[in-house]
PDB file of C-alpha atoms in Angstrom:
ATOM      1  CA  UNK A 611      54.766 -50.530 164.479  1.00 51.00           C
ATOM      2  CA  UNK A 612      56.282 -49.005 167.750  1.00 55.00           C
ATOM      3  CA  UNK A 613      55.634 -45.461 168.416  1.00 83.00           C
ATOM      4  CA  UNK A 614      59.335 -44.834 168.816  1.00 92.00           C
ATOM      5  CA  UNK A 615      61.096 -45.158 165.427  1.00 96.00           C
ATOM      6  CA  UNK A 616      64.609 -43.614 166.151  1.00 98.00           C
ATOM      7  CA  UNK A 617      66.188 -43.172 169.593  1.00 98.00           C
ATOM      8  CA  UNK A 618      69.715 -42.052 170.467  1.00 98.00           C
ATOM      9  CA  UNK A 619      71.471 -41.754 173.709  1.00 98.00           C
ATOM     10  CA  UNK A 620      74.639 -39.657 174.173  1.00 97.00           C
ATOM     11  CA  UNK A 621      75.380 -40.406 170.550  1.00 98.00           C
ATOM     12  CA  UNK A 622      78.633 -38.802 169.100  1.00 98.00           C
ATOM     13  CA  UNK A 623      80.265 -39.221 165.893  1.00 98.00           C
ATOM     14  CA  UNK A 624      83.565 -37.612 164.969  1.00 96.00           C
ATOM     15  CA  UNK A 625      85.995 -37.640 161.913  1.00 96.00           C
ATOM     16  CA  UNK A 626      89.524 -37.058 162.968  1.00 94.00           C
ATOM     17  CA  UNK A 627      89.213 -33.694 164.951  1.00 91.00           C
ATOM     18  CA  UNK A 628      85.926 -32.782 163.495  1.00 94.00           C
ATOM     19  CA  UNK A 629      82.865 -33.582 165.658  1.00 94.00           C
ATOM     20  CA  UNK A 630      79.945 -34.113 163.362  1.00 96.00           C
ATOM     21  CA  UNK A 631      77.440 -35.159 166.073  1.00 97.00           C
ATOM     22  CA  UNK A 632      77.827 -34.304 169.653  1.00 96.00           C
ATOM     23  CA  UNK A 633      76.364 -36.013 172.630  1.00 96.00           C
ATOM     24  CA  UNK A 634      72.886 -36.134 170.984  1.00 97.00           C
ATOM     25  CA  UNK A 635      69.934 -37.711 172.863  1.00 97.00           C
ATOM     26  CA  UNK A 636      66.668 -37.631 171.138  1.00 96.00           C
ATOM     27  CA  UNK A 637      63.543 -39.794 170.400  1.00 96.00           C
ATOM     28  CA  UNK A 638      61.759 -39.526 167.151  1.00 96.00           C
ATOM     29  CA  UNK A 639      58.246 -41.226 166.805  1.00 93.00           C
ATOM     30  CA  UNK A 640      55.893 -41.990 164.002  1.00 92.00           C
ATOM     31  CA  UNK A 641      54.445 -39.371 161.637  1.00 94.00           C
ATOM     32  CA  UNK A 642      56.565 -36.625 159.899  1.00 96.00           C
ATOM     33  CA  UNK A 643      59.523 -35.194 161.706  1.00 96.00           C
ATOM     34  CA  UNK A 644      61.688 -32.419 160.187  1.00 95.00           C
ATOM     35  CA  UNK A 645      65.309 -32.170 160.933  1.00 95.00           C
ATOM     36  CA  UNK A 646      66.302 -28.494 160.813  1.00 91.00           C
ATOM     37  CA  UNK A 647      69.556 -26.795 160.795  1.00 88.00           C
ATOM     38  CA  UNK A 648      72.264 -24.731 158.944  1.00 85.00           C
ATOM     39  CA  UNK A 649      74.775 -26.527 156.698  1.00 85.00           C
ATOM     40  CA  UNK A 650      77.115 -28.361 158.863  1.00 88.00           C
ATOM     41  CA  UNK A 651      74.775 -28.967 161.738  1.00 91.00           C
ATOM     42  CA  UNK A 652      75.012 -32.695 161.714  1.00 95.00           C
ATOM     43  CA  UNK A 653      71.817 -33.571 159.876  1.00 96.00           C
ATOM     44  CA  UNK A 654      73.258 -35.912 157.174  1.00 97.00           C
ATOM     45  CA  UNK A 655      75.640 -37.550 159.703  1.00 98.00           C
ATOM     46  CA  UNK A 656      72.734 -38.253 161.991  1.00 98.00           C
ATOM     47  CA  UNK A 657      70.779 -39.867 159.094  1.00 98.00           C
ATOM     48  CA  UNK A 658      73.645 -41.961 157.976  1.00 98.00           C
ATOM     49  CA  UNK A 659      73.996 -43.176 161.591  1.00 98.00           C
ATOM     50  CA  UNK A 660      70.346 -44.053 161.677  1.00 98.00           C
ATOM     51  CA  UNK A 661      70.931 -45.947 158.432  1.00 97.00           C
ATOM     52  CA  UNK A 662      73.967 -47.754 159.795  1.00 97.00           C
ATOM     53  CA  UNK A 663      76.292 -46.230 157.217  1.00 97.00           C
ATOM     54  CA  UNK A 664      78.403 -44.801 160.088  1.00 97.00           C
ATOM     55  CA  UNK A 665      78.930 -46.395 163.390  1.00 97.00           C
ATOM     56  CA  UNK A 666      78.721 -44.276 166.565  1.00 98.00           C
ATOM     57  CA  UNK A 667      82.061 -43.045 167.929  1.00 97.00           C
ATOM     58  CA  UNK A 668      80.266 -42.850 171.285  1.00 97.00           C
ATOM     59  CA  UNK A 669      76.841 -43.464 172.541  1.00 98.00           C
ATOM     60  CA  UNK A 670      74.038 -45.444 170.879  1.00 98.00           C
ATOM     61  CA  UNK A 671      71.258 -45.151 168.244  1.00 98.00           C
ATOM     62  CA  UNK A 672      68.390 -47.533 167.781  1.00 98.00           C
ATOM     63  CA  UNK A 673      66.027 -47.970 164.798  1.00 98.00           C
ATOM     64  CA  UNK A 674      62.804 -49.791 165.898  1.00 96.00           C
ATOM     65  CA  UNK A 675      64.650 -50.642 169.019  1.00 96.00           C
ATOM     66  CA  UNK A 676      67.681 -52.251 167.311  1.00 97.00           C
ATOM     67  CA  UNK A 677      71.052 -51.166 166.261  1.00 97.00           C
ATOM     68  CA  UNK A 678      71.051 -50.417 162.441  1.00 97.00           C
ATOM     69  CA  UNK A 679      74.657 -51.238 161.577  1.00 96.00           C
ATOM     70  CA  UNK A 680      74.797 -54.355 159.231  1.00 95.00           C
ATOM     71  CA  UNK A 681      71.117 -55.196 160.621  1.00 97.00           C
ATOM     72  CA  UNK A 682      69.465 -56.373 157.298  1.00 95.00           C
ATOM     73  CA  UNK A 683      66.046 -56.866 159.189  1.00 95.00           C
ATOM     74  CA  UNK A 684      65.991 -53.194 160.239  1.00 96.00           C
ATOM     75  CA  UNK A 685      67.430 -51.805 157.042  1.00 96.00           C
ATOM     76  CA  UNK A 686      64.641 -53.680 154.961  1.00 95.00           C
ATOM     77  CA  UNK A 687      62.113 -51.527 156.799  1.00 97.00           C
ATOM     78  CA  UNK A 688      63.780 -48.209 155.722  1.00 98.00           C
ATOM     79  CA  UNK A 689      63.643 -46.303 152.246  1.00 97.00           C
ATOM     80  CA  UNK A 690      66.357 -43.652 151.904  1.00 97.00           C
ATOM     81  CA  UNK A 691      66.986 -40.636 149.531  1.00 96.00           C
ATOM     82  CA  UNK A 692      70.489 -39.362 149.968  1.00 95.00           C
ATOM     83  CA  UNK A 693      71.557 -35.660 149.872  1.00 91.00           C
ATOM     84  CA  UNK A 694      73.642 -36.250 146.781  1.00 89.00           C
ATOM     85  CA  UNK A 695      72.468 -38.229 143.795  1.00 86.00           C
ATOM     86  CA  UNK A 696      74.272 -41.470 142.621  1.00 85.00           C
ATOM     87  CA  UNK A 697      73.296 -42.818 139.353  1.00 89.00           C
ATOM     88  CA  UNK A 698      74.489 -44.801 136.363  1.00 89.00           C
ATOM     89  CA  UNK A 699      73.773 -42.066 133.786  1.00 87.00           C
ATOM     90  CA  UNK A 700      73.601 -44.506 130.813  1.00 92.00           C
ATOM     91  CA  UNK A 701      70.459 -46.166 132.550  1.00 94.00           C
ATOM     92  CA  UNK A 702      67.036 -44.667 132.328  1.00 97.00           C
ATOM     93  CA  UNK A 703      65.320 -43.273 135.457  1.00 96.00           C
ATOM     94  CA  UNK A 704      62.908 -46.222 135.237  1.00 97.00           C
ATOM     95  CA  UNK A 705      65.525 -48.693 134.912  1.00 97.00           C
ATOM     96  CA  UNK A 706      67.464 -47.243 137.999  1.00 97.00           C
ATOM     97  CA  UNK A 707      64.418 -47.526 140.127  1.00 97.00           C
ATOM     98  CA  UNK A 708      63.557 -50.861 138.929  1.00 97.00           C
ATOM     99  CA  UNK A 709      67.101 -51.968 139.590  1.00 96.00           C
ATOM    100  CA  UNK A 710      66.944 -50.623 143.267  1.00 96.00           C
ATOM    101  CA  UNK A 711      63.644 -52.466 143.880  1.00 97.00           C
ATOM    102  CA  UNK A 712      65.110 -55.698 142.487  1.00 97.00           C
ATOM    103  CA  UNK A 713      68.025 -55.293 145.114  1.00 94.00           C
ATOM    104  CA  UNK A 714      65.396 -55.676 147.824  1.00 94.00           C
ATOM    105  CA  UNK A 715      64.586 -59.244 146.422  1.00 94.00           C
ATOM    106  CA  UNK A 716      61.472 -58.243 144.481  1.00 96.00           C
ATOM    107  CA  UNK A 717      60.948 -60.286 141.427  1.00 96.00           C
ATOM    108  CA  UNK A 718      61.150 -58.571 137.971  1.00 95.00           C
ATOM    109  CA  UNK A 719      57.486 -58.227 137.153  1.00 96.00           C
ATOM    110  CA  UNK A 720      56.509 -56.700 140.539  1.00 97.00           C
ATOM    111  CA  UNK A 721      59.531 -54.535 140.368  1.00 97.00           C
ATOM    112  CA  UNK A 722      58.559 -52.924 137.113  1.00 97.00           C
ATOM    113  CA  UNK A 723      55.150 -52.218 138.453  1.00 98.00           C
ATOM    114  CA  UNK A 724      56.603 -50.646 141.649  1.00 98.00           C
ATOM    115  CA  UNK A 725      58.952 -48.645 139.596  1.00 98.00           C
ATOM    116  CA  UNK A 726      56.172 -47.351 137.262  1.00 98.00           C
ATOM    117  CA  UNK A 727      53.996 -46.404 140.201  1.00 97.00           C
ATOM    118  CA  UNK A 728      56.907 -44.550 142.087  1.00 96.00           C
ATOM    119  CA  UNK A 729      57.809 -42.538 138.837  1.00 96.00           C
ATOM    120  CA  UNK A 730      54.129 -41.675 138.541  1.00 95.00           C
ATOM    121  CA  UNK A 731      53.875 -40.511 142.148  1.00 93.00           C
ATOM    122  CA  UNK A 732      56.894 -38.223 141.679  1.00 93.00           C
ATOM    123  CA  UNK A 733      55.631 -36.764 138.347  1.00 92.00           C
ATOM    124  CA  UNK A 734      58.447 -38.220 136.164  1.00 93.00           C
ATOM    125  CA  UNK A 735      56.589 -40.812 133.973  1.00 95.00           C
ATOM    126  CA  UNK A 736      56.754 -38.673 130.840  1.00 95.00           C
ATOM    127  CA  UNK A 737      60.626 -38.994 131.145  1.00 95.00           C
ATOM    128  CA  UNK A 738      61.268 -42.141 132.957  1.00 96.00           C
ATOM    129  CA  UNK A 739      62.526 -44.077 129.861  1.00 97.00           C
ATOM    130  CA  UNK A 740      65.055 -41.405 128.960  1.00 96.00           C
ATOM    131  CA  UNK A 741      68.752 -41.749 130.090  1.00 95.00           C
ATOM    132  CA  UNK A 742      69.636 -40.197 133.464  1.00 94.00           C
ATOM    133  CA  UNK A 743      72.308 -38.258 131.787  1.00 94.00           C
ATOM    134  CA  UNK A 744      69.583 -36.168 129.896  1.00 95.00           C
ATOM    135  CA  UNK A 745      67.864 -35.214 133.148  1.00 93.00           C
ATOM    136  CA  UNK A 746      67.991 -31.768 134.918  1.00 89.00           C
ATOM    137  CA  UNK A 747      68.955 -31.456 138.431  1.00 87.00           C
ATOM    138  CA  UNK A 748      65.304 -31.418 139.629  1.00 87.00           C
ATOM    139  CA  UNK A 749      64.522 -34.565 137.534  1.00 91.00           C
ATOM    140  CA  UNK A 750      67.286 -36.345 139.137  1.00 92.00           C
ATOM    141  CA  UNK A 751      66.155 -35.440 142.499  1.00 92.00           C
ATOM    142  CA  UNK A 752      62.650 -36.877 141.701  1.00 93.00           C
ATOM    143  CA  UNK A 753      64.082 -40.256 140.476  1.00 95.00           C
ATOM    144  CA  UNK A 754      66.144 -40.415 143.702  1.00 95.00           C
ATOM    145  CA  UNK A 755      62.922 -39.830 145.789  1.00 95.00           C
ATOM    146  CA  UNK A 756      61.096 -42.488 143.583  1.00 96.00           C
ATOM    147  CA  UNK A 757      63.575 -45.321 144.255  1.00 96.00           C
ATOM    148  CA  UNK A 758      63.167 -44.483 148.163  1.00 96.00           C
ATOM    149  CA  UNK A 759      59.364 -44.782 147.918  1.00 96.00           C
ATOM    150  CA  UNK A 760      58.934 -47.664 145.397  1.00 96.00           C
ATOM    151  CA  UNK A 761      58.851 -50.301 148.028  1.00 95.00           C
ATOM    152  CA  UNK A 762      56.561 -49.820 151.117  1.00 93.00           C
ATOM    153  CA  UNK A 763      58.528 -49.413 154.121  1.00 95.00           C
ATOM    154  CA  UNK A 764      58.047 -48.420 157.654  1.00 96.00           C
ATOM    155  CA  UNK A 765      60.424 -45.515 157.793  1.00 97.00           C
ATOM    156  CA  UNK A 766      61.314 -43.173 155.055  1.00 97.00           C
ATOM    157  CA  UNK A 767      64.314 -40.994 155.339  1.00 98.00           C
ATOM    158  CA  UNK A 768      64.881 -37.982 153.038  1.00 97.00           C
ATOM    159  CA  UNK A 769      68.060 -35.862 153.139  1.00 96.00           C
ATOM    160  CA  UNK A 770      67.336 -32.435 151.713  1.00 93.00           C
ATOM    161  CA  UNK A 771      64.648 -33.878 149.334  1.00 92.00           C
ATOM    162  CA  UNK A 772      63.571 -30.453 148.024  1.00 88.00           C
ATOM    163  CA  UNK A 773      67.113 -29.398 146.781  1.00 84.00           C
ATOM    164  CA  UNK A 774      67.050 -28.628 143.152  1.00 77.00           C
ATOM    165  CA  UNK A 775      63.459 -28.702 142.801  1.00 81.00           C
ATOM    166  CA  UNK A 776      61.168 -26.049 141.144  1.00 78.00           C
ATOM    167  CA  UNK A 777      58.116 -24.810 143.076  1.00 76.00           C
ATOM    168  CA  UNK A 778      55.783 -27.136 141.286  1.00 80.00           C
ATOM    169  CA  UNK A 779      57.994 -30.095 141.938  1.00 83.00           C
ATOM    170  CA  UNK A 780      58.241 -29.083 145.574  1.00 85.00           C
ATOM    171  CA  UNK A 781      54.479 -29.134 145.964  1.00 87.00           C
ATOM    172  CA  UNK A 782      54.469 -32.799 144.545  1.00 88.00           C
ATOM    173  CA  UNK A 783      57.124 -33.774 147.175  1.00 90.00           C
ATOM    174  CA  UNK A 784      55.122 -31.878 150.003  1.00 92.00           C
ATOM    175  CA  UNK A 785      51.895 -33.780 149.004  1.00 92.00           C
ATOM    176  CA  UNK A 786      53.700 -37.139 148.609  1.00 92.00           C
ATOM    177  CA  UNK A 787      55.230 -36.758 152.152  1.00 94.00           C
ATOM    178  CA  UNK A 788      51.899 -36.104 153.573  1.00 94.00           C
ATOM    179  CA  UNK A 789      50.225 -38.953 151.758  1.00 92.00           C
ATOM    180  CA  UNK A 790      53.002 -41.493 152.869  1.00 92.00           C
ATOM    181  CA  UNK A 791      52.696 -40.311 156.585  1.00 92.00           C
ATOM    182  CA  UNK A 792      48.812 -40.711 156.285  1.00 92.00           C
ATOM    183  CA  UNK A 793      49.380 -44.281 155.502  1.00 89.00           C
ATOM    184  CA  UNK A 794      50.936 -44.895 158.851  1.00 89.00           C
ATOM    185  CA  UNK A 795      54.527 -44.762 157.961  1.00 92.00           C
ATOM    186  CA  UNK A 796      57.251 -42.686 159.626  1.00 96.00           C
ATOM    187  CA  UNK A 797      58.986 -39.891 157.489  1.00 97.00           C
ATOM    188  CA  UNK A 798      62.179 -38.121 158.593  1.00 98.00           C
ATOM    189  CA  UNK A 799      63.400 -35.434 156.356  1.00 96.00           C
ATOM    190  CA  UNK A 800      66.221 -32.743 156.785  1.00 96.00           C
ATOM    191  CA  UNK A 801      66.241 -29.215 155.528  1.00 91.00           C
ATOM    192  CA  UNK A 802      67.854 -25.882 156.247  1.00 85.00           C
ATOM    193  CA  UNK A 803      64.819 -24.014 155.288  1.00 80.00           C
ATOM    194  CA  UNK A 804      62.286 -23.591 157.925  1.00 79.00           C
ATOM    195  CA  UNK A 805      59.411 -22.976 155.376  1.00 78.00           C
ATOM    196  CA  UNK A 806      59.931 -26.349 153.914  1.00 85.00           C
ATOM    197  CA  UNK A 807      59.411 -28.160 157.171  1.00 88.00           C
ATOM    198  CA  UNK A 808      56.443 -25.966 158.140  1.00 85.00           C
ATOM    199  CA  UNK A 809      54.661 -26.833 154.982  1.00 87.00           C
ATOM    200  CA  UNK A 810      54.222 -30.539 156.033  1.00 92.00           C
ATOM    201  CA  UNK A 811      54.708 -31.007 159.745  1.00 92.00           C
ATOM    202  CA  UNK A 812      54.590 -29.300 163.166  1.00 90.00           C
ATOM    203  CA  UNK A 813      57.238 -31.743 164.616  1.00 93.00           C
ATOM    204  CA  UNK A 814      60.802 -30.372 164.374  1.00 92.00           C
ATOM    205  CA  UNK A 815      64.151 -31.154 165.646  1.00 94.00           C
ATOM    206  CA  UNK A 816      66.556 -28.332 165.803  1.00 91.00           C
ATOM    207  CA  UNK A 817      70.458 -29.160 165.272  1.00 93.00           C
ATOM    208  CA  UNK A 818      73.445 -26.972 165.343  1.00 89.00           C
ATOM    209  CA  UNK A 819      77.023 -28.055 165.390  1.00 89.00           C
ATOM    210  CA  UNK A 820      76.080 -31.628 165.948  1.00 93.00           C
ATOM    211  CA  UNK A 821      74.049 -30.783 168.991  1.00 93.00           C
ATOM    212  CA  UNK A 822      70.319 -30.611 169.870  1.00 93.00           C
ATOM    213  CA  UNK A 823      68.955 -27.228 170.428  1.00 88.00           C
ATOM    214  CA  UNK A 824      65.388 -27.941 170.680  1.00 86.00           C
ATOM    215  CA  UNK A 825      62.587 -30.477 169.585  1.00 90.00           C
ATOM    216  CA  UNK A 826      58.922 -30.263 169.651  1.00 88.00           C
ATOM    217  CA  UNK A 827      56.030 -28.419 168.142  1.00 88.00           C
ATOM    218  CA  UNK A 828      57.238 -26.050 165.251  1.00 79.00           C
ATOM    219  CA  UNK A 829      55.093 -23.192 166.692  1.00 78.00           C
ATOM    220  CA  UNK A 830      57.046 -23.324 169.991  1.00 78.00           C
ATOM    221  CA  UNK A 831      60.335 -23.366 167.983  1.00 72.00           C
ATOM    222  CA  UNK A 832      58.986 -20.474 165.891  1.00 69.00           C
ATOM    223  CA  UNK A 833      58.470 -18.422 169.063  1.00 72.00           C
ATOM    224  CA  UNK A 834      62.269 -19.129 169.899  1.00 69.00           C
ATOM    225  CA  UNK A 835      63.353 -18.163 166.645  1.00 65.00           C
ATOM    226  CA  UNK A 836      61.242 -15.114 166.565  1.00 64.00           C
ATOM    227  CA  UNK A 837      63.119 -13.881 169.590  1.00 66.00           C
ATOM    228  CA  UNK A 838      66.171 -13.644 167.719  1.00 66.00           C
ATOM    229  CA  UNK A 839      67.278 -10.017 167.440  1.00 73.00           C
ATOM    230  CA  UNK A 840      67.068  -9.212 163.740  1.00 78.00           C
ATOM    231  CA  UNK A 841      69.750  -6.849 162.346  1.00 83.00           C
ATOM    232  CA  UNK A 842      68.719  -4.326 159.732  1.00 86.00           C
ATOM    233  CA  UNK A 843      71.037  -1.655 158.347  1.00 90.00           C
ATOM    234  CA  UNK A 844      69.375   1.500 157.033  1.00 91.00           C
ATOM    235  CA  UNK A 845      71.049   4.162 154.906  1.00 91.00           C
ATOM    236  CA  UNK A 846      69.538   7.522 155.538  1.00 91.00           C
ATOM    237  CA  UNK A 847      70.680  11.257 155.702  1.00 91.00           C
ATOM    238  CA  UNK A 848      69.124  11.791 159.009  1.00 89.00           C
ATOM    239  CA  UNK A 849      70.689   9.164 161.048  1.00 92.00           C
ATOM    240  CA  UNK A 850      70.377  11.008 164.447  1.00 92.00           C
ATOM    241  CA  UNK A 851      66.677  11.443 164.084  1.00 90.00           C
ATOM    242  CA  UNK A 852      66.060   7.785 163.083  1.00 92.00           C
ATOM    243  CA  UNK A 853      68.257   6.590 165.748  1.00 93.00           C
ATOM    244  CA  UNK A 854      66.234   8.625 168.382  1.00 92.00           C
ATOM    245  CA  UNK A 855      63.001   7.120 166.935  1.00 92.00           C
ATOM    246  CA  UNK A 856      64.100   3.546 167.342  1.00 93.00           C
ATOM    247  CA  UNK A 857      65.682   4.049 170.635  1.00 93.00           C
ATOM    248  CA  UNK A 858      62.263   4.781 171.932  1.00 93.00           C
ATOM    249  CA  UNK A 859      60.935   1.466 170.812  1.00 92.00           C
ATOM    250  CA  UNK A 860      60.740  -1.198 173.345  1.00 88.00           C
ATOM    251  CA  UNK A 861      61.516  -3.929 170.664  1.00 87.00           C
ATOM    252  CA  UNK A 862      64.963  -2.310 169.919  1.00 90.00           C
ATOM    253  CA  UNK A 863      67.897  -4.318 171.347  1.00 88.00           C
ATOM    254  CA  UNK A 864      70.720  -2.203 169.960  1.00 91.00           C
ATOM    255  CA  UNK A 865      71.618   0.668 167.729  1.00 94.00           C
ATOM    256  CA  UNK A 866      74.895   1.606 166.057  1.00 93.00           C
ATOM    257  CA  UNK A 867      75.584   4.585 163.945  1.00 93.00           C
ATOM    258  CA  UNK A 868      78.333   4.963 161.133  1.00 90.00           C
ATOM    259  CA  UNK A 869      78.412   7.674 158.662  1.00 90.00           C
ATOM    260  CA  UNK A 870      75.046   7.685 156.701  1.00 91.00           C
ATOM    261  CA  UNK A 871      74.142   4.369 158.163  1.00 92.00           C
ATOM    262  CA  UNK A 872      72.200   3.059 161.194  1.00 94.00           C
ATOM    263  CA  UNK A 873      72.234  -0.598 162.153  1.00 93.00           C
ATOM    264  CA  UNK A 874      69.276  -1.680 164.340  1.00 92.00           C
ATOM    265  CA  UNK A 875      68.870  -4.993 166.206  1.00 89.00           C
ATOM    266  CA  UNK A 876      65.055  -5.507 166.814  1.00 87.00           C
ATOM    267  CA  UNK A 877      63.204  -8.277 168.418  1.00 80.00           C
ATOM    268  CA  UNK A 878      60.385  -7.507 166.110  1.00 81.00           C
ATOM    269  CA  UNK A 879      61.416  -7.196 162.419  1.00 76.00           C
ATOM    270  CA  UNK A 880      57.829  -7.053 161.033  1.00 72.00           C
ATOM    271  CA  UNK A 881      57.091  -4.021 163.288  1.00 84.00           C
ATOM    272  CA  UNK A 882      60.458  -2.336 162.271  1.00 86.00           C
ATOM    273  CA  UNK A 883      59.627  -2.741 158.467  1.00 80.00           C
ATOM    274  CA  UNK A 884      56.151  -1.320 158.977  1.00 84.00           C
ATOM    275  CA  UNK A 885      57.403   1.510 160.845  1.00 88.00           C
ATOM    276  CA  UNK A 886      59.989   2.297 158.061  1.00 86.00           C
ATOM    277  CA  UNK A 887      57.231   2.135 155.619  1.00 81.00           C
ATOM    278  CA  UNK A 888      55.066   4.516 157.504  1.00 85.00           C
ATOM    279  CA  UNK A 889      57.978   6.948 157.996  1.00 85.00           C
ATOM    280  CA  UNK A 890      58.502   7.031 154.212  1.00 80.00           C
ATOM    281  CA  UNK A 891      54.779   7.261 153.368  1.00 79.00           C
ATOM    282  CA  UNK A 892      54.487  10.215 155.794  1.00 78.00           C
ATOM    283  CA  UNK A 893      57.442  12.091 153.855  1.00 69.00           C
ATOM    284  CA  UNK A 894      58.929  12.582 157.483  1.00 76.00           C
ATOM    285  CA  UNK A 895      62.132  10.519 156.718  1.00 81.00           C
ATOM    286  CA  UNK A 896      64.174   9.830 153.482  1.00 86.00           C
ATOM    287  CA  UNK A 897      65.273   6.100 153.518  1.00 85.00           C
ATOM    288  CA  UNK A 898      67.879   5.379 150.733  1.00 85.00           C
ATOM    289  CA  UNK A 899      68.365   1.560 151.317  1.00 83.00           C
ATOM    290  CA  UNK A 900      67.528  -1.359 153.720  1.00 81.00           C
ATOM    291  CA  UNK A 901      69.871  -4.178 154.138  1.00 78.00           C
ATOM    292  CA  UNK A 902      69.619  -7.335 156.308  1.00 69.00           C
ATOM    293  CA  UNK A 903      73.153  -8.641 156.796  1.00 58.00           C
ATOM    294  CA  UNK A 904      72.150 -11.584 159.145  1.00 51.00           C
ATOM    295  CA  UNK A 905      68.903 -12.502 157.577  1.00 48.00           C
ATOM    296  CA  UNK A 906      69.891 -16.252 157.708  1.00 50.00           C
ATOM    297  CA  UNK A 907      69.474 -19.485 159.768  1.00 55.00           C
ATOM    298  CA  UNK A 908      73.005 -19.674 160.847  1.00 58.00           C
ATOM    299  CA  UNK A 909      72.724 -16.358 162.777  1.00 59.00           C
ATOM    300  CA  UNK A 910      69.415 -17.664 164.455  1.00 61.00           C
ATOM    301  CA  UNK A 911      70.981 -20.828 165.459  1.00 63.00           C
ATOM    302  CA  UNK A 912      73.942 -19.018 166.995  1.00 62.00           C
ATOM    303  CA  UNK A 913      71.742 -16.788 169.019  1.00 61.00           C
ATOM    304  CA  UNK A 914      69.657 -19.819 170.109  1.00 63.00           C
ATOM    305  CA  UNK A 915      72.929 -21.668 171.400  1.00 60.00           C
ATOM    306  CA  UNK A 916      73.911 -18.567 173.432  1.00 61.00           C
ATOM    307  CA  UNK A 917      70.448 -17.753 174.974  1.00 59.00           C
TER     308      UNK A 917
END
């Protein structure tokens, strides 16, 4: 299999006046690649372009060197777990997975064996013969993943595969992704949670508002993210003294005072939290509350776009 799995050049896709993917050029190779971005970043649209479900409005995308749109040869090499689940609720999970395998041209006997194995790998064997209508959200998610991995493919595309999963189920999926990649297949999965990607890969693509912010080793991306000025609002009866304390810190980017609240922008939130802890333990400062108004991925990405 070629080391280049997905390649796009000047790729754009818009829906009316909404630009979902904007002039995106990237190359994704073998192994595990995580697509990271807040909701609305263009992750799902990019994956659907890779699957040929959408055609580009401009530019090009290639999978294994070929355009994916209506390309059965390419599509046969891809397994896909969509962001939203689509089931016939009267069917059992096993029947659904078996049916999806049969659609790939596999005979009934082998399809049943593949479906059983896939259900086992996703930890759903004990409920696989129950109707999908009786499943929890997490169980439905695992069946969706099972149908994607039931047939051995060269590329596995998982759109928000951890959504709705409890911690134990997430561990199952993390280990499954690693195992699939170790067998030589490529895995591309999306998430808006950095931790989920860090658990399984060092290779990450950052998307925001349909554009590429950065691509590479997650440790380098982490350094970029850690540069983001982190906003912390502290309620204290002694705002002036606390403001003077933080003004003397080299990691402080900005300070704002209002009534009994002080809002600090810091480039080192871990150090700030430790300093607040020390101040309280030393009984030198009364801290009534701490609030992080922008502790989310959206604010981080907005900062990275502007830098």
